[in-house]
Coordinates of C-alpha atoms in Angstrom, one line a residue:
X29 CA -46.1 -6.0 -150.7
X30 CA -45.0 -3.5 -153.4
X31 CA -45.7 -3.0 -156.9
X32 CA -42.7 -1.5 -158.1
X33 CA -42.7 -4.7 -160.6
X34 CA -45.2 -3.1 -163.0
X35 CA -43.5 0.1 -164.1
X36 CA -45.1 2.4 -166.8
X37 CA -43.0 1.0 -169.8
X38 CA -43.5 -3.0 -169.0
X39 CA -47.6 -2.7 -168.4
X40 CA -49.2 -5.1 -170.8
X41 CA -52.7 -5.1 -172.2
X42 CA -54.7 -7.6 -174.1
X43 CA -56.8 -7.3 -177.1
X44 CA -59.8 -7.2 -174.8
X45 CA -58.0 -4.4 -172.9
X46 CA -57.4 -2.4 -176.3
X47 CA -61.2 -2.9 -177.1
X48 CA -62.0 -1.2 -173.6
X49 CA -59.7 1.6 -174.1
X50 CA -61.3 2.4 -177.7
X51 CA -64.6 1.6 -176.9
X52 CA -65.2 -0.8 -179.6
X53 CA -65.4 -4.8 -179.7
X54 CA -62.7 -7.2 -180.2
X55 CA -63.1 -7.8 -183.6
X56 CA -62.2 -4.1 -184.7
X57 CA -59.1 -4.4 -182.5
X58 CA -58.1 -7.6 -184.9
X59 CA -59.2 -5.6 -188.2
X60 CA -56.7 -2.8 -187.2
X61 CA -53.8 -4.9 -186.6
X62 CA -54.5 -6.2 -190.2
X63 CA -54.9 -3.0 -191.8
X64 CA -52.3 -0.7 -190.1
X65 CA -48.7 -1.6 -190.4
X66 CA -48.2 1.0 -187.6
X67 CA -50.1 -0.7 -185.1
X68 CA -47.8 -2.0 -182.1
X69 CA -46.1 -5.0 -182.4
X70 CA -47.1 -7.5 -179.4
X71 CA -44.9 -7.7 -176.8
X72 CA -45.7 -10.8 -174.6
X73 CA -48.4 -13.3 -174.4
X74 CA -48.9 -16.1 -176.9
X75 CA -49.5 -16.4 -180.7
X76 CA -53.2 -16.7 -180.0
X77 CA -53.4 -14.2 -176.9
X78 CA -50.9 -11.6 -177.6
X79 CA -50.2 -8.9 -175.1
X80 CA -49.2 -5.3 -176.0
X81 CA -47.4 -2.2 -174.2
X82 CA -50.1 -0.4 -172.8
X83 CA -47.8 3.0 -173.5
X84 CA -47.6 2.4 -177.2
X85 CA -51.4 1.2 -177.6
X86 CA -52.4 4.5 -175.8
X87 CA -50.0 6.5 -177.9
X88 CA -51.4 4.8 -181.2
X89 CA -54.9 5.1 -180.2
X90 CA -54.3 8.9 -179.4
X91 CA -52.9 9.5 -182.5
X92 CA -55.5 7.8 -184.6
X93 CA -58.1 9.7 -182.4
X94 CA -59.7 6.5 -181.1
X95 CA -58.8 6.6 -177.4
X96 CA -61.9 6.7 -175.5
X97 CA -62.4 8.0 -171.9
X98 CA -61.3 5.2 -169.5
X99 CA -63.1 5.7 -165.8
X100 CA -60.3 5.6 -163.4
X101 CA -61.3 2.3 -161.8
X102 CA -61.2 0.7 -165.3
X103 CA -58.2 1.9 -165.6
X104 CA -56.8 0.7 -162.4
X105 CA -58.2 -2.9 -163.2
X106 CA -56.4 -2.7 -166.5
X107 CA -53.3 -2.3 -164.7
X108 CA -54.4 -5.4 -162.5
X109 CA -55.2 -7.3 -165.2
X110 CA -52.2 -6.7 -167.4
X111 CA -50.4 -9.3 -165.3
X112 CA -52.8 -12.5 -165.0
X113 CA -50.1 -14.5 -162.9
X114 CA -49.7 -11.4 -160.5
X115 CA -53.1 -10.2 -160.2
X116 CA -53.8 -11.5 -156.6
X117 CA -50.6 -9.9 -155.3
X118 CA -51.8 -6.8 -156.9
X119 CA -55.1 -6.8 -155.4
X120 CA -53.5 -7.5 -151.9
X121 CA -51.0 -4.6 -152.4
X122 CA -53.6 -2.7 -153.4
X123 CA -55.7 -3.5 -150.1
X124 CA -52.9 -3.0 -148.1
X125 CA -52.1 0.4 -149.3
X126 CA -55.6 1.8 -149.2
X127 CA -55.9 0.1 -145.6
X128 CA -52.3 1.4 -144.2
X129 CA -52.3 4.6 -146.1
X130 CA -55.7 5.8 -147.5
X131 CA -55.9 7.3 -151.0
X132 CA -53.0 9.8 -150.3
X133 CA -50.9 11.0 -153.2
X134 CA -48.3 8.4 -154.5
X135 CA -45.0 9.1 -153.5
X136 CA -45.9 11.7 -150.7
X137 CA -48.2 9.7 -148.3
X138 CA -46.3 6.1 -148.2
X139 CA -47.6 4.8 -151.4
X140 CA -45.0 4.0 -153.7
X141 CA -44.9 6.3 -157.2
X142 CA -45.9 3.5 -159.6
X143 CA -48.2 3.4 -162.2
X144 CA -50.8 1.4 -159.9
X145 CA -50.2 3.4 -157.0
X146 CA -50.9 6.2 -159.2
X147 CA -54.3 4.6 -160.5
X148 CA -55.1 3.5 -157.2
X149 CA -55.0 7.2 -155.9
X150 CA -57.4 8.4 -158.9
X151 CA -59.7 5.5 -158.4
X152 CA -60.1 6.0 -154.4
X153 CA -60.7 9.8 -155.2
X154 CA -63.6 9.4 -157.3
X155 CA -65.3 7.6 -154.6
X156 CA -63.3 6.0 -151.4
X157 CA -60.8 3.3 -151.5
X158 CA -63.0 0.8 -150.0
X159 CA -65.5 1.2 -153.1
X160 CA -62.4 1.2 -155.5
X161 CA -61.1 -1.8 -153.9
X162 CA -64.6 -3.6 -154.2
X163 CA -64.6 -2.8 -157.6
X164 CA -61.3 -4.5 -158.8
X165 CA -62.0 -7.4 -156.5
X166 CA -65.4 -7.9 -158.1
X167 CA -63.8 -8.0 -161.4
X168 CA -61.2 -10.5 -160.2
X169 CA -64.1 -12.9 -158.9
X170 CA -65.8 -12.6 -162.3
X171 CA -62.6 -13.8 -164.0
X172 CA -62.1 -16.8 -161.9
X173 CA -65.9 -17.7 -161.3
X174 CA -65.3 -20.9 -163.2
X175 CA -62.9 -22.0 -160.3
X176 CA -64.8 -20.2 -157.5
X177 CA -68.3 -20.7 -155.9
X178 CA -69.6 -17.1 -155.6
X179 CA -72.7 -16.0 -153.6
X180 CA -74.6 -13.8 -155.6
X181 CA -75.3 -10.2 -153.7
X182 CA -78.7 -10.6 -153.8
X183 CA -78.6 -14.4 -152.1
X184 CA -76.2 -13.0 -149.8
X185 CA -78.4 -10.0 -148.8
X186 CA -81.5 -12.6 -148.3
X187 CA -79.3 -15.0 -146.0
X188 CA -78.4 -11.9 -143.9
X189 CA -81.8 -10.6 -143.6
X190 CA -82.9 -14.1 -142.4
X191 CA -80.4 -14.2 -139.6
X192 CA -81.4 -11.1 -138.5
X193 CA -79.4 -8.4 -136.2
X194 CA -76.1 -9.8 -134.9
X195 CA -73.5 -8.1 -132.7
X196 CA -70.9 -11.0 -134.1
X197 CA -71.0 -13.4 -137.3
X198 CA -68.9 -16.0 -138.7
X199 CA -68.6 -17.3 -142.2
X200 CA -66.6 -20.8 -141.8
X201 CA -66.3 -20.9 -146.0
X202 CA -65.7 -17.3 -146.4
X203 CA -64.0 -17.0 -149.9
X204 CA -64.0 -13.3 -150.4
X205 CA -65.9 -12.4 -147.7
X206 CA -69.4 -11.8 -149.8
X207 CA -71.6 -13.1 -147.1
X208 CA -69.8 -11.1 -144.4
X209 CA -69.7 -7.8 -146.3
X210 CA -74.0 -8.5 -146.8
X211 CA -73.9 -8.8 -142.9
X212 CA -72.2 -5.3 -142.4
X213 CA -74.5 -3.7 -145.0
X214 CA -77.7 -5.0 -144.0
X215 CA -80.5 -2.6 -142.6
X216 CA -80.1 -3.4 -139.2
X217 CA -77.3 -2.3 -137.0
X218 CA -74.3 -3.7 -138.5
X219 CA -72.2 -6.3 -136.6
X220 CA -69.0 -5.0 -134.7
X221 CA -67.2 -8.6 -135.1
X222 CA -66.8 -10.5 -138.0
X223 CA -64.9 -13.9 -138.4
X224 CA -64.2 -16.1 -141.4
X225 CA -62.1 -18.9 -142.7
X226 CA -61.3 -20.4 -145.9
X227 CA -59.1 -23.0 -147.5
X228 CA -57.8 -20.6 -150.1
X229 CA -55.3 -18.3 -148.5
X230 CA -55.4 -15.7 -151.1
X231 CA -59.0 -15.5 -150.8
X232 CA -59.1 -15.3 -147.4
X233 CA -56.5 -12.3 -147.3
X234 CA -58.4 -10.7 -150.1
X235 CA -61.4 -11.2 -148.2
X236 CA -60.2 -9.8 -144.9
X237 CA -58.8 -6.6 -146.6
X238 CA -62.0 -6.2 -148.3
X239 CA -64.0 -6.2 -145.0
X240 CA -61.2 -4.1 -143.0
X241 CA -61.5 -1.6 -145.6
X242 CA -65.3 -0.8 -144.3
X243 CA -63.8 -0.3 -140.8
X244 CA -65.8 -0.1 -137.5
X245 CA -65.8 -3.9 -137.1
X246 CA -63.2 -6.3 -135.6
X247 CA -62.3 -8.5 -138.6
X248 CA -60.6 -11.8 -138.2
X249 CA -60.2 -14.0 -141.2
X250 CA -58.0 -17.0 -141.1
X251 CA -57.1 -19.5 -143.9
X252 CA -57.0 -23.5 -143.5
X253 CA -59.6 -26.3 -143.8
X254 CA -62.7 -25.4 -141.3
X255 CA -63.7 -29.1 -140.7
X256 CA -60.2 -30.5 -140.2
X257 CA -58.5 -27.3 -138.7
X258 CA -60.8 -25.1 -137.1
X259 CA -59.3 -21.8 -136.7
X260 CA -61.9 -20.8 -133.8
X261 CA -62.4 -24.0 -131.8
X262 CA -63.7 -21.9 -128.9
X263 CA -65.6 -19.1 -130.6
X264 CA -69.3 -18.8 -130.4
X265 CA -71.2 -16.0 -132.2
X266 CA -74.9 -14.8 -132.6
X267 CA -75.2 -15.7 -136.4
X268 CA -73.6 -17.8 -138.8
X269 CA -73.9 -17.4 -142.7
X270 CA -72.1 -20.1 -144.9
X271 CA -72.2 -21.2 -148.7
X272 CA -70.2 -24.5 -148.0
X273 CA -68.6 -26.6 -150.8
X274 CA -70.9 -29.1 -152.1
X275 CA -70.8 -33.0 -152.4
X276 CA -66.9 -33.2 -150.5
X277 CA -65.9 -36.8 -150.5
X278 CA -62.6 -36.1 -148.2
X279 CA -64.2 -33.7 -145.6
X280 CA -62.7 -35.7 -142.8
X281 CA -65.0 -38.5 -142.1
X282 CA -62.4 -40.8 -140.9
X283 CA -60.3 -38.2 -139.1
X284 CA -63.4 -36.6 -137.4
X285 CA -65.5 -39.7 -136.2
X286 CA -65.4 -38.6 -132.4
X287 CA -65.5 -35.1 -133.1
X288 CA -67.5 -33.0 -130.4
X289 CA -69.2 -31.0 -133.0
X290 CA -71.5 -33.9 -134.3
X291 CA -73.8 -33.3 -131.5
X292 CA -76.7 -34.9 -134.1
X293 CA -75.0 -37.6 -135.3
X294 CA -71.8 -38.2 -137.4
X295 CA -72.4 -37.3 -140.9
X296 CA -72.1 -39.9 -143.5
X297 CA -69.1 -39.9 -145.7
X298 CA -71.6 -38.8 -148.6
X299 CA -73.2 -36.1 -146.5
X300 CA -70.5 -33.2 -146.1
X301 CA -73.2 -30.6 -146.0
X302 CA -74.7 -31.8 -142.7
X303 CA -71.0 -31.9 -141.3
X304 CA -71.1 -27.9 -142.2
X305 CA -74.8 -27.5 -140.5
X306 CA -73.5 -29.0 -137.4
X307 CA -70.2 -27.1 -137.6
X308 CA -72.5 -24.0 -137.8
X309 CA -74.7 -25.0 -134.8
X310 CA -71.4 -25.7 -132.7
X311 CA -70.3 -21.9 -133.3
X312 CA -73.5 -20.6 -132.2
X313 CA -74.5 -19.2 -128.7
X314 CA -77.9 -20.4 -127.5
X315 CA -80.6 -18.9 -129.2
X316 CA -78.1 -17.9 -132.2
X317 CA -79.2 -18.2 -136.1
X318 CA -77.7 -19.8 -139.0
X319 CA -78.4 -19.9 -142.5
X320 CA -76.7 -22.2 -144.8
X321 CA -77.2 -22.4 -148.5
X322 CA -77.7 -26.1 -149.2
X323 CA -78.2 -28.4 -152.1
X324 CA -81.7 -30.0 -152.4
X325 CA -80.5 -33.3 -152.1
X326 CA -79.5 -32.9 -148.9
X327 CA -82.7 -32.6 -147.6
X328 CA -84.1 -35.8 -148.8
X329 CA -81.0 -38.5 -149.3
X330 CA -81.6 -41.5 -147.1
X331 CA -78.0 -41.6 -145.9
X332 CA -78.7 -38.1 -144.0
X333 CA -82.1 -38.9 -142.5
X334 CA -81.1 -39.6 -139.0
X335 CA -79.0 -36.4 -138.7
X336 CA -82.0 -34.5 -140.0
X337 CA -84.2 -36.5 -137.8
X338 CA -82.4 -35.5 -134.7
X339 CA -82.1 -31.6 -135.9
X340 CA -86.0 -31.7 -136.0
X341 CA -86.4 -33.5 -132.7
X342 CA -84.1 -31.0 -130.8
X343 CA -85.7 -28.0 -132.7
X344 CA -82.6 -26.8 -134.3
X345 CA -83.9 -26.9 -137.7
X346 CA -86.7 -24.2 -137.9
X347 CA -87.2 -23.4 -142.0
X348 CA -86.1 -25.0 -145.5
X349 CA -86.5 -22.9 -148.1
X350 CA -86.6 -23.8 -152.0
X351 CA -84.9 -21.2 -154.2
X352 CA -85.4 -20.8 -157.9
X353 CA -82.5 -22.2 -160.3
X354 CA -80.3 -19.3 -160.9
X355 CA -80.1 -17.9 -157.4
X356 CA -76.6 -19.1 -156.8
X357 CA -74.3 -21.5 -158.3
X358 CA -74.8 -24.1 -159.6
X359 CA -76.9 -22.2 -161.5
X360 CA -78.9 -25.4 -162.7
X361 CA -80.2 -26.3 -159.2
X362 CA -82.9 -25.0 -157.3
X363 CA -80.8 -24.5 -154.1
X364 CA -82.4 -24.5 -150.3
X365 CA -81.9 -22.3 -147.6
X366 CA -81.6 -24.0 -144.3
X367 CA -82.4 -21.6 -141.3
X368 CA -81.0 -23.1 -138.1
X369 CA -81.7 -22.1 -134.6
X370 CA -78.8 -23.0 -131.5
X371 CA -81.3 -24.8 -128.8
X372 CA -81.0 -23.0 -125.3
X373 CA -81.7 -25.8 -123.4
X374 CA -84.6 -24.3 -121.5
X375 CA -87.4 -23.7 -124.0
X376 CA -89.5 -26.7 -125.6
X377 CA -88.4 -27.4 -129.1
X378 CA -90.5 -25.8 -131.5
X379 CA -93.1 -28.5 -132.8
X380 CA -93.0 -26.9 -136.2
X381 CA -90.8 -26.5 -139.2
X382 CA -91.4 -23.9 -142.0
X383 CA -91.2 -24.9 -145.7
X384 CA -91.4 -22.4 -148.2
X385 CA -91.4 -23.0 -152.1
X386 CA -90.3 -20.4 -154.6
X387 CA -88.5 -22.7 -157.0
X388 CA -91.7 -23.0 -159.1
X389 CA -93.6 -19.8 -157.9
X390 CA -90.7 -17.4 -158.7
X391 CA -89.1 -19.3 -161.7
X392 CA -88.1 -16.7 -164.1
X393 CA -89.3 -17.8 -167.8
X394 CA -86.4 -19.5 -169.9
X395 CA -85.1 -20.7 -166.3
X396 CA -81.8 -19.4 -165.4
X397 CA -80.5 -16.0 -163.6
X398 CA -81.9 -13.7 -165.9
X399 CA -85.1 -12.6 -165.0
X400 CA -85.3 -13.8 -161.2
X401 CA -87.8 -11.5 -159.7
X402 CA -85.8 -10.5 -156.6
X403 CA -87.9 -8.2 -154.8
X404 CA -90.8 -10.3 -155.0
X405 CA -88.9 -13.4 -154.0
X406 CA -87.4 -11.9 -151.2
X407 CA -90.8 -10.2 -150.1
X408 CA -92.1 -13.9 -150.0
X409 CA -89.6 -15.3 -148.0
X410 CA -88.8 -12.8 -145.6
X411 CA -92.6 -12.2 -144.7
X412 CA -93.2 -16.1 -144.2
X413 CA -90.1 -16.1 -141.8
X414 CA -91.0 -13.4 -139.9
X415 CA -94.5 -14.1 -139.6
X416 CA -93.6 -17.9 -138.5
X417 CA -90.9 -16.6 -136.0
X418 CA -94.0 -14.3 -134.6
X419 CA -96.6 -16.6 -134.3
X420 CA -94.7 -19.8 -133.9
X421 CA -97.3 -21.0 -137.1
X422 CA -98.2 -19.4 -140.5
X423 CA -101.2 -19.5 -142.6
X424 CA -100.6 -21.8 -145.4
X425 CA -100.5 -20.7 -149.2
X426 CA -100.9 -23.7 -151.7
X427 CA -97.9 -23.9 -153.9
X428 CA -95.7 -21.6 -151.7
X429 CA -95.5 -21.9 -147.9
X430 CA -96.8 -24.0 -144.8
X431 CA -95.8 -25.0 -141.2
X432 CA -95.6 -28.4 -140.9
X433 CA -96.1 -30.6 -137.5
X434 CA -92.3 -31.9 -136.8
X435 CA -94.0 -35.4 -135.8
X436 CA -95.1 -35.8 -139.5
X437 CA -91.7 -35.7 -140.8
X438 CA -90.3 -38.1 -138.6
X439 CA -90.6 -41.2 -140.9
X440 CA -88.6 -43.5 -142.7
X441 CA -87.4 -41.0 -144.9
X442 CA -87.4 -37.7 -143.2
X443 CA -87.8 -36.1 -146.5
X444 CA -87.6 -32.3 -146.2
X445 CA -88.1 -30.8 -149.6
X446 CA -90.9 -28.4 -149.5
X447 CA -92.5 -29.0 -152.6
X448 CA -93.2 -32.5 -151.2
X449 CA -95.2 -31.1 -148.5
X450 CA -97.1 -28.6 -150.4
X451 CA -100.4 -28.8 -152.1
X452 CA -100.3 -27.5 -155.5
X453 CA -101.2 -23.9 -156.2
X454 CA -105.0 -23.5 -156.3
X455 CA -105.4 -23.5 -160.0
X456 CA -108.6 -25.3 -160.8
X457 CA -108.1 -27.9 -163.4
X458 CA -111.8 -28.4 -164.3
X459 CA -113.7 -27.8 -167.7
X460 CA -114.7 -24.1 -166.5
X461 CA -111.4 -23.1 -165.2
X462 CA -109.5 -24.4 -168.4
X463 CA -111.9 -23.0 -170.8
X464 CA -111.5 -19.5 -169.2
X465 CA -107.7 -19.9 -169.9
X466 CA -108.3 -21.0 -173.4
X467 CA -110.2 -18.0 -174.1
X468 CA -107.6 -15.7 -172.7
X469 CA -105.0 -17.4 -174.6
X470 CA -107.3 -17.2 -177.8
X471 CA -107.7 -13.1 -177.0
X472 CA -103.8 -12.9 -176.7
X473 CA -102.8 -14.9 -179.9
X474 CA -105.4 -12.3 -181.5
X475 CA -103.6 -9.3 -180.1
X476 CA -100.4 -10.6 -180.6
X477 CA -101.6 -11.1 -184.6
X478 CA -102.7 -7.3 -184.5
X479 CA -99.6 -6.3 -183.0
X480 CA -97.4 -8.2 -185.3
X481 CA -99.3 -6.5 -188.2
X482 CA -98.6 -2.8 -186.7
X483 CA -95.1 -3.4 -186.1
X484 CA -94.3 -5.1 -189.7
X485 CA -92.0 -2.7 -191.8
X486 CA -93.7 -1.0 -194.6
X487 CA -91.9 -1.8 -197.9
X488 CA -92.7 1.6 -199.2
X489 CA -91.3 3.7 -196.7
X490 CA -87.9 4.1 -198.0
X491 CA -84.5 3.5 -196.4
X492 CA -83.5 4.7 -192.9
X493 CA -80.3 6.9 -192.7
X494 CA -78.6 4.9 -190.2
X495 CA -75.5 4.7 -192.2
X496 CA -74.8 8.5 -191.8
X497 CA -76.1 9.1 -188.3
X498 CA -74.1 11.2 -185.8
X499 CA -73.9 9.2 -182.6
X500 CA -73.6 10.4 -179.0
X501 CA -72.5 7.9 -175.9
X502 CA -74.6 7.9 -172.8
X503 CA -71.4 9.0 -170.9
X504 CA -71.6 12.2 -173.0
X505 CA -75.3 12.7 -172.4
X506 CA -74.9 12.4 -168.6
X507 CA -72.1 15.1 -169.0
X508 CA -74.7 17.3 -170.8
X509 CA -77.4 16.7 -167.9
X510 CA -79.6 15.3 -170.5
X511 CA -79.5 11.9 -168.7
X512 CA -78.8 10.8 -165.1
X513 CA -77.3 7.2 -164.1
X514 CA -77.9 5.5 -161.1
X515 CA -76.2 2.1 -159.8
X516 CA -76.3 0.0 -156.7
X517 CA -73.0 1.4 -155.0
X518 CA -70.2 -1.1 -153.8
X519 CA -71.4 -0.6 -150.3
X520 CA -74.8 -2.0 -151.0
X521 CA -76.9 1.3 -151.3
X522 CA -79.5 0.9 -154.1
X523 CA -80.4 3.5 -156.5
X524 CA -83.6 5.5 -156.2
X525 CA -87.0 3.9 -156.7
X526 CA -87.8 3.8 -160.4
X527 CA -90.7 5.6 -161.8
X528 CA -92.4 5.7 -165.1
X529 CA -90.4 6.5 -167.8
X530 CA -86.9 5.4 -166.7
X531 CA -84.7 3.0 -168.5
X532 CA -83.3 -0.1 -167.0
X533 CA -80.3 -1.2 -168.7
X534 CA -78.4 -4.7 -167.9
X535 CA -75.0 -4.7 -166.7
X536 CA -74.4 -8.4 -167.7
X537 CA -75.1 -10.1 -171.4
X538 CA -77.2 -12.7 -169.7
X539 CA -80.5 -12.5 -172.0
X540 CA -82.2 -9.8 -170.1
X541 CA -83.3 -7.0 -172.2
X542 CA -83.1 -3.1 -171.9
X543 CA -86.7 -1.7 -171.2
X544 CA -88.5 1.4 -170.3
X545 CA -90.3 1.2 -166.5
X546 CA -94.1 1.7 -166.8
X547 CA -96.8 2.9 -164.2
X548 CA -97.3 -0.5 -163.3
X549 CA -93.7 -1.6 -162.6
X550 CA -92.6 2.0 -161.1
X551 CA -91.9 2.3 -157.1
X552 CA -89.2 -0.1 -156.6
X553 CA -85.2 0.1 -156.7
X554 CA -83.6 -2.1 -159.4
X555 CA -81.7 -5.2 -158.6
X556 CA -77.9 -5.2 -158.7
X557 CA -77.7 -6.4 -162.3
X558 CA -79.5 -3.3 -163.9
X559 CA -78.7 0.3 -164.3
X560 CA -81.1 3.2 -164.0
X561 CA -81.2 5.8 -166.6
X562 CA -83.3 8.7 -166.2
X563 CA -83.6 10.8 -169.2
X564 CA -84.8 14.5 -169.5
X565 CA -87.8 14.0 -171.5
X566 CA -87.5 17.3 -173.0
X567 CA -84.4 16.0 -174.9
X568 CA -84.5 12.5 -174.7
X569 CA -87.6 10.0 -175.3
X570 CA -87.4 7.0 -173.3
X571 CA -88.5 4.5 -175.8
X572 CA -86.2 5.8 -178.4
X573 CA -83.2 5.5 -175.7
X574 CA -84.1 2.1 -174.7
X575 CA -84.6 0.8 -178.4
X576 CA -81.3 1.9 -179.4
X577 CA -79.7 0.7 -176.4
X578 CA -81.1 -2.7 -176.9
X579 CA -79.3 -2.9 -180.4
X580 CA -77.1 -5.9 -180.7
X581 CA -74.2 -4.1 -182.3
X582 CA -74.5 -1.5 -179.3
X583 CA -74.2 -3.6 -176.7
X584 CA -71.3 -5.8 -178.5
X585 CA -69.0 -2.8 -178.8
X586 CA -69.8 -1.5 -175.3
X587 CA -68.9 -5.0 -173.6
X588 CA -65.9 -6.6 -171.9
X589 CA -65.0 -9.8 -172.4
X590 CA -62.2 -10.3 -170.1
X591 CA -64.3 -12.4 -167.7
X592 CA -66.5 -15.2 -167.5
X593 CA -69.6 -12.8 -167.4
X594 CA -69.6 -10.6 -170.2
X595 CA -70.1 -6.9 -168.9
X596 CA -71.8 -3.7 -170.6
X597 CA -70.3 -0.4 -169.8
X598 CA -73.4 1.7 -169.9
X599 CA -71.3 4.8 -170.4
X600 CA -70.1 3.6 -173.7
X601 CA -73.5 3.0 -175.2
X602 CA -74.3 5.3 -178.1
X603 CA -77.6 6.5 -179.5
X604 CA -78.2 8.8 -182.7
X605 CA -78.2 12.3 -182.4
X606 CA -82.0 13.2 -183.6
X607 CA -84.4 15.8 -183.2
X608 CA -86.9 15.1 -180.3
X609 CA -89.7 14.5 -182.9
X610 CA -87.8 12.2 -184.8
X611 CA -87.0 10.4 -181.6
X612 CA -90.5 10.0 -180.7
X613 CA -91.4 8.3 -184.3
X614 CA -88.8 5.8 -183.2
X615 CA -89.7 5.4 -180.0
X616 CA -93.2 4.8 -180.9
X617 CA -92.1 1.8 -183.1
X618 CA -90.2 0.6 -180.0
X619 CA -93.1 0.7 -177.8
X620 CA -95.2 -1.3 -180.2
X621 CA -92.4 -3.8 -180.5
X622 CA -92.2 -4.1 -176.8
X623 CA -96.0 -4.7 -176.6
X624 CA -95.9 -7.3 -179.1
X625 CA -92.9 -9.3 -177.2
X626 CA -94.9 -9.0 -174.1
X627 CA -98.1 -10.4 -175.8
X628 CA -96.1 -13.3 -176.8
X629 CA -94.6 -13.8 -173.4
X630 CA -97.9 -13.8 -172.2
X631 CA -99.3 -16.0 -174.8
X632 CA -96.7 -18.5 -174.0
X633 CA -97.3 -18.5 -170.2
X634 CA -100.9 -19.1 -171.0
X635 CA -100.4 -22.1 -173.3
X636 CA -97.9 -23.7 -170.6
X637 CA -100.9 -23.1 -168.0
X638 CA -103.4 -25.0 -170.5
X639 CA -101.3 -27.7 -171.2
X640 CA -100.2 -28.4 -167.6
X641 CA -104.1 -27.9 -166.6
X642 CA -105.1 -30.3 -168.7
X643 CA -102.4 -32.9 -168.1
X644 CA -103.4 -32.3 -164.1
X645 CA -107.0 -32.4 -164.7
X646 CA -106.8 -35.8 -166.6
X647 CA -104.6 -37.2 -164.2
X648 CA -106.4 -36.1 -160.9
X649 CA -109.9 -37.4 -162.6
X650 CA -111.6 -33.7 -162.7
X651 CA -111.5 -33.9 -166.4
X652 CA -112.9 -36.6 -168.9
X653 CA -110.6 -37.9 -171.6
X654 CA -111.5 -36.9 -175.2
X655 CA -113.2 -39.1 -177.8

């Protein structure tokens, strides 16, 4: 499929795209339109959401000295984004060109000489075709997140790690191929056969191109309804990874009543997730492993108890793991991971089920996705799973993990929710324990009062010269050698391990804040939602850098609003040009503010612990009621 329908003179850009070109917020673009009569007129769109000629806009910005440097990958996405109705077609054409012709010169190596093809070649030249395509596909799926159910990369990587090494992997609800891509980038030898199916033909095609561009694997991705029209009816694989659609009422209950896949019982009409579980088992080789992301209700709904009981009796269900809310959409629910094994017919069913609950022990302050401790969460789950697989049992940890005898679960409910089978964490609720919490809370509150006084502005200190500052962007500091920028690559390679003095900057405006790594937090690579900045301390003070990067106006002007997730372009963030000694003075102030913020958070945590401990002590009879 060609892209000649997007020539230079007809490529259009939205107000958000203009803001990215100039490195400003959308409010500035609106202001320019009002102030300057020579600002280009709209050429399309609607009255409330106009579009402009990209060539005219670039010429105007250049004449006004407002044209910011646009990375090649961003330039590529701008061209794709300029035609909302044709984005998927442009992405398909891009993937096919990369796959068939590499990143060759447009007009010479088989690529048509069009704006999109030229931008594609430049984007691939800076990395490689697979990474350039991954970037563009990520922007597309972010923008369509409202209608798509996307598995976050951290959750996908965890599911692939639970499945373990595999020669062949299937995802029967693959979407854009996120889970299969996670299986390819795992630490073990990558699979050589990847199979996928999705009801959305566009996503299936884009996912197939994404996987094929990574090379060295047989990739087969089909479109169609997996339960009603399985594209691989005779396939068996080593591993199945799946994030199935939830709560489907028309999954084929009536049409599939006598389907051979229902080896563990016909799923009820309201139990579409148990149909996907059995489909996954039907496609496994004996001894193979399946990992499915499930809604928490699937572990306890009465309509599914017979199928759950059969899975337990046959030894097919090995683990149920509760994740914190925010680990995957819908982000308001603490979803479960089910780990299953295809019985081989020769060994006795395992008499135990592993249950792990991280929904409360790893819940971030404030809830939601921001603040999830992915390294800690991953260690807790994988350590428990590996010990359970190795030993067939596991040392219980109150509130976190336990190996349950299957016989104890085979009652009238067959309730598999981990929290209902774990003793509460070993936090004493007696008078002495709560008195210790209360004393620590008093000390923390005294510290917050002291820190609040330390960071209170001195009214006699005069006015800071902020309005007259000359600023420099992070991109310019990187080019000058004063700063290093490290992020996760599209292939999943993490940045280097953090060390004290590094600055971690959120890539999304999700409530998390830029902060400096201390000695206590050093040693782990940052997760995918963070960029790592490593300043040359002879030129930049880390606390000064982190403080100014956290400013509201700074993050707003460096943000992209073209998708449902608001992204921050780290290279466009700015800091003042100040002498190192002045930077350190600001840095000390920002460090005091960070200590104050940490103390407030600790006080809030202790307060919640004191309240819950008192409630538990009163309800469990370990505390007497007050007078």
